[in-house]
Amino acid sequence: MTESASPLPTPQDRETWSRQGYLPVEGLFSREELAQAAQLLDGLLAAKAASGSDDWTLQQNGQTVSEEIIFTADREPRLKHSEIFRKCEAYAAALLGMPVEYAFDHVIRKTAGIGQGTRWHQDVYYESDEVYRYKQRVHFWIPMADVPLMGGAMRYIPASHGGRLYEHRKLQGANDSHYVMATGFDEAAAVDVPITAGGAILHHPYLLHASGPNTSPQVRTAWILHFARPRTFSQNLWYQTIQMRNGWRRVKGELKGRLKSLTPAAG
């Protein structure tokens, strides 16, 4: 397949990014490029649905209203070789004025008609171990189809990316720490940002953002890609140490859960 030219940010784009903390960019990808990525993401989501719900699946009245898969490009390596990945990487490098590397990605799907919105949060809340990289980092929100206002459009608090980490409260009844809501800001300042297929919305990791419910008749699938300046040698060693620690904690948690399930209930 012949690679198409990668659109690059203009001086006005850089100014908007710096001032507002988010940047809608239309026409980044072709229909063919979207279709190829959507097919790979659909395969991952179908496999997830077949394996049953997990902590990354939200249900109401027995129906799935939102589902998510993290590190999708590790699960489906062809995503890293897609034109969408390549174009986002090039755009992020040009926007920041430095080389970048893949940092994280996930896919979120909101069910048609009943898709639950995402509450206000800052992405930096979830990766506090690497705050030092958050000054030079870009997050791409890439819908696989048009997202009108009623289709679960993204919402932003402009210029809320100055470096303050707002308080995030765990939602009552949630089973895992990723169900949180940021507090301590004026929601009246929010801006809704519908976007058409082929576009993307870039946002800063400190920017407060959310999404509305998907009340449209179309499923809303979005691939979210993070790029950041490369880690230094010492930062990479620290990151590997943190990953090992977190991996061990997950293993201990799973073992604890299994042992608890095998222990007879008292009485």
Coordinates of C-alpha atoms in Angstrom, one line a residue:
M1 CA 0.0 0.0 0.0
T2 CA 1.3 3.4 -0.9
E3 CA 1.7 5.7 2.1
S4 CA -0.2 9.0 1.9
A5 CA 1.3 12.2 3.0
S6 CA 1.0 13.0 6.7
P7 CA -0.7 16.3 7.4
L8 CA 1.4 18.5 9.8
P9 CA 0.4 21.2 12.3
T10 CA 0.4 24.8 11.2
P11 CA 1.6 27.7 13.4
Q12 CA -2.0 28.4 14.3
D13 CA -2.5 24.7 15.3
R14 CA 0.5 25.0 17.7
E15 CA -0.9 28.3 19.1
T16 CA -4.3 26.7 19.7
W17 CA -2.7 23.6 21.3
S18 CA -0.6 25.7 23.6
R19 CA -3.5 28.0 24.7
Q20 CA -6.5 25.7 24.8
G21 CA -4.8 22.3 25.6
Y22 CA -6.8 20.5 22.9
L23 CA -6.9 20.6 19.1
P24 CA -9.5 19.2 16.7
V25 CA -7.9 18.2 13.4
E26 CA -10.2 17.3 10.5
G27 CA -9.1 15.2 7.5
L28 CA -6.1 13.4 9.0
F29 CA -7.1 9.9 7.7
S30 CA -8.7 8.4 4.6
R31 CA -11.8 6.2 4.7
E32 CA -9.6 3.2 3.8
E33 CA -7.2 3.9 6.7
L34 CA -10.1 4.1 9.1
A35 CA -11.7 0.9 7.8
Q36 CA -8.5 -1.0 8.2
A37 CA -8.1 0.2 11.8
A38 CA -11.8 -0.4 12.6
Q39 CA -11.6 -4.0 11.4
L40 CA -8.7 -4.7 13.8
L41 CA -10.4 -3.0 16.7
D42 CA -13.7 -4.8 16.0
G43 CA -11.8 -8.1 16.2
L44 CA -10.4 -7.3 19.6
L45 CA -13.7 -6.1 20.9
A46 CA -15.5 -9.2 19.6
A47 CA -13.0 -11.5 21.3
K48 CA -13.4 -9.5 24.5
A49 CA -17.2 -9.8 24.4
A50 CA -16.9 -13.6 23.8
S51 CA -14.7 -14.0 26.9
G52 CA -17.2 -12.2 29.2
S53 CA -17.4 -8.9 31.0
D54 CA -14.5 -7.6 33.1
D55 CA -13.6 -4.5 35.2
W56 CA -13.4 -2.5 31.9
T57 CA -17.0 -3.2 31.0
L58 CA -19.9 -1.1 32.3
Q59 CA -23.4 -2.6 32.3
Q60 CA -26.8 -1.3 33.2
N61 CA -29.9 -3.5 33.6
G62 CA -28.0 -6.4 32.1
Q63 CA -26.9 -4.5 29.0
T64 CA -23.3 -3.3 28.1
V65 CA -23.2 0.5 27.9
S66 CA -19.4 0.9 27.6
E67 CA -16.5 -1.3 27.1
E68 CA -12.7 -0.7 26.9
I69 CA -9.5 -2.6 26.0
I70 CA -6.2 -1.2 27.1
F71 CA -2.8 -1.6 25.3
T72 CA -4.7 -2.6 22.1
A73 CA -1.6 -2.2 19.9
D74 CA 0.2 -4.8 22.1
R75 CA -2.7 -7.2 21.6
E76 CA -2.9 -6.4 17.9
P77 CA 0.5 -5.5 16.6
R78 CA -0.8 -4.6 13.1
L79 CA -2.2 -1.4 14.6
K80 CA 1.3 -0.1 15.1
H81 CA 1.9 -0.6 11.4
S82 CA -1.2 1.2 10.3
E83 CA -1.3 4.5 8.5
I84 CA -3.2 6.0 11.4
F85 CA -0.5 5.2 13.8
R86 CA 2.2 6.5 11.5
K87 CA 0.4 9.8 10.9
C88 CA -0.3 10.4 14.5
E89 CA 3.3 9.8 15.4
A90 CA 4.5 12.2 12.7
Y91 CA 1.9 14.8 13.8
A92 CA 2.8 14.6 17.5
A93 CA 6.6 14.9 16.7
A94 CA 5.9 18.0 14.6
L95 CA 3.5 19.5 17.2
L96 CA 6.0 19.1 20.1
G97 CA 9.1 19.8 18.0
M98 CA 10.9 16.6 19.1
P99 CA 11.1 12.9 18.5
V100 CA 8.3 10.9 20.2
E101 CA 7.5 7.3 21.0
Y102 CA 4.4 5.3 21.6
A103 CA 3.4 5.5 25.3
F104 CA -0.1 3.9 25.6
D105 CA -3.3 3.2 23.7
H106 CA -6.8 1.9 24.3
V107 CA -10.1 1.5 22.5
I108 CA -13.5 2.6 24.0
R109 CA -16.8 1.6 22.6
K110 CA -20.1 3.2 23.6
T111 CA -23.3 1.2 22.8
A112 CA -25.7 2.8 20.3
G113 CA -28.7 4.5 22.0
I114 CA -27.6 3.6 25.6
G115 CA -23.9 4.3 25.6
Q116 CA -22.8 5.8 29.0
G117 CA -20.7 8.9 28.9
T118 CA -17.3 9.2 30.5
R119 CA -17.0 11.4 33.6
W120 CA -14.6 14.3 34.0
H121 CA -11.0 13.3 34.5
Q122 CA -7.4 14.1 33.6
D123 CA -5.3 11.4 32.0
V124 CA -2.3 12.2 34.1
Y125 CA -4.3 10.8 37.1
Y126 CA -3.8 7.3 35.7
E127 CA -0.1 7.4 35.2
S128 CA 1.3 9.3 38.2
D129 CA 4.6 7.3 38.0
E130 CA 5.7 9.2 34.9
V131 CA 4.6 12.8 35.5
Y132 CA 7.9 14.0 34.2
R133 CA 6.9 13.1 30.7
Y134 CA 3.5 14.8 30.7
K135 CA 4.8 18.2 29.6
Q136 CA 5.8 16.7 26.3
R137 CA 3.0 14.3 25.5
V138 CA 0.0 14.3 23.0
H139 CA -3.1 12.1 23.3
F140 CA -5.1 11.5 20.0
W141 CA -8.8 10.6 20.2
I142 CA -9.7 9.0 16.9
P143 CA -13.4 8.0 16.1
M144 CA -14.1 5.3 13.6
A145 CA -17.2 7.1 12.4
D146 CA -18.8 10.5 12.6
V147 CA -19.5 11.6 16.2
P148 CA -22.3 14.2 16.4
L149 CA -23.2 15.9 19.7
M150 CA -25.7 13.2 20.6
G151 CA -23.2 10.4 19.6
G152 CA -21.0 10.7 22.7
A153 CA -19.0 13.7 21.6
M154 CA -15.9 14.7 23.6
R155 CA -16.1 17.6 26.1
Y156 CA -13.2 19.7 27.3
I157 CA -12.5 22.5 29.8
P158 CA -10.3 24.8 27.7
A159 CA -7.0 25.9 29.2
S160 CA -7.2 23.5 32.2
H161 CA -3.9 21.9 31.3
G162 CA -1.6 24.2 33.3
G163 CA -0.2 21.5 35.5
R164 CA -2.7 21.3 38.3
L165 CA -3.9 17.8 39.2
Y166 CA -7.5 18.0 40.4
E167 CA -9.0 15.8 43.0
H168 CA -10.4 12.6 41.5
R169 CA -13.0 10.7 43.6
K170 CA -13.8 7.0 43.1
L171 CA -17.3 6.5 42.1
Q172 CA -19.6 4.8 44.6
G173 CA -20.1 1.2 43.8
A174 CA -17.3 1.0 41.3
N175 CA -15.1 -2.1 41.5
D176 CA -11.9 -0.6 40.2
S177 CA -10.0 2.7 40.5
H178 CA -10.4 3.7 36.9
Y179 CA -14.0 4.7 37.6
V180 CA -13.4 8.1 39.0
M181 CA -14.6 11.7 38.6
A182 CA -12.6 14.9 38.8
T183 CA -13.9 17.7 41.1
G184 CA -13.1 21.3 42.0
F185 CA -13.7 23.1 38.6
D186 CA -16.4 25.0 36.8
E187 CA -18.2 22.6 34.4
A188 CA -20.0 25.6 32.9
A189 CA -16.8 26.3 31.0
A190 CA -17.1 23.0 29.1
V191 CA -17.0 22.9 25.3
D192 CA -18.5 20.1 23.3
V193 CA -16.5 19.0 20.3
P194 CA -18.3 16.8 17.7
I195 CA -16.0 15.6 14.9
T196 CA -16.4 13.8 11.6
A197 CA -14.8 10.5 10.5
G198 CA -11.2 11.0 9.3
G199 CA -10.5 13.6 12.0
A200 CA -9.0 13.4 15.5
I201 CA -9.0 15.5 18.6
L202 CA -5.7 16.0 20.3
H203 CA -5.5 16.8 24.0
H204 CA -2.9 17.5 26.7
P205 CA -2.7 14.9 29.5
Y206 CA -3.5 17.5 32.1
L207 CA -6.6 18.8 30.3
L208 CA -9.9 18.1 32.0
H209 CA -12.1 16.1 29.6
A210 CA -15.2 13.9 29.5
S211 CA -17.7 12.6 26.9
G212 CA -21.5 12.7 26.7
P213 CA -23.8 9.7 26.4
N214 CA -24.3 8.0 23.1
T215 CA -28.0 8.4 22.4
S216 CA -27.5 8.1 18.6
P217 CA -28.4 5.0 16.6
Q218 CA -24.8 4.3 15.8
V219 CA -22.1 2.6 17.9
R220 CA -19.3 5.0 18.9
T221 CA -15.9 3.4 18.7
A222 CA -12.8 5.5 19.4
W223 CA -9.1 4.6 19.4
I224 CA -7.0 6.7 21.8
L225 CA -3.3 6.9 21.0
H226 CA -0.6 8.5 23.3
F227 CA 2.8 9.7 22.1
A228 CA 5.4 11.2 24.4
R229 CA 9.0 12.3 24.3
P230 CA 11.3 9.2 24.6
R231 CA 12.5 8.3 28.1
T232 CA 16.1 8.8 29.0
F233 CA 18.2 5.8 29.9
S234 CA 17.7 6.3 33.6
Q235 CA 14.0 7.0 33.2
N236 CA 13.6 3.8 31.2
L237 CA 15.3 1.8 34.0
W238 CA 12.9 3.3 36.5
Y239 CA 9.9 2.6 34.3
Q240 CA 10.9 -1.1 34.0
T241 CA 11.2 -1.3 37.8
I242 CA 7.8 0.2 38.2
Q243 CA 6.3 -2.2 35.7
M244 CA 7.8 -5.2 37.5
R245 CA 6.5 -3.9 40.8
N246 CA 3.0 -3.4 39.4
G247 CA 3.0 -6.8 37.7
W248 CA 3.9 -8.5 41.0
R249 CA 1.1 -6.6 42.7
R250 CA -1.4 -7.8 40.1
V251 CA -0.2 -11.4 40.6
K252 CA -0.6 -11.2 44.3
G253 CA -4.0 -9.7 44.0
E254 CA -5.1 -12.5 41.6
L255 CA -3.7 -15.1 44.0
K256 CA -5.4 -13.5 46.9
G257 CA -8.8 -13.5 45.1
R258 CA -8.4 -17.2 44.1
L259 CA -7.5 -18.3 47.6
K260 CA -10.5 -16.4 49.0
S261 CA -12.8 -18.1 46.5
L262 CA -11.5 -21.5 47.7
T263 CA -12.0 -20.7 51.4
P264 CA -15.3 -22.1 52.8
A265 CA -17.6 -19.4 54.1
A266 CA -17.9 -19.2 57.9
G267 CA -21.0 -20.6 59.5

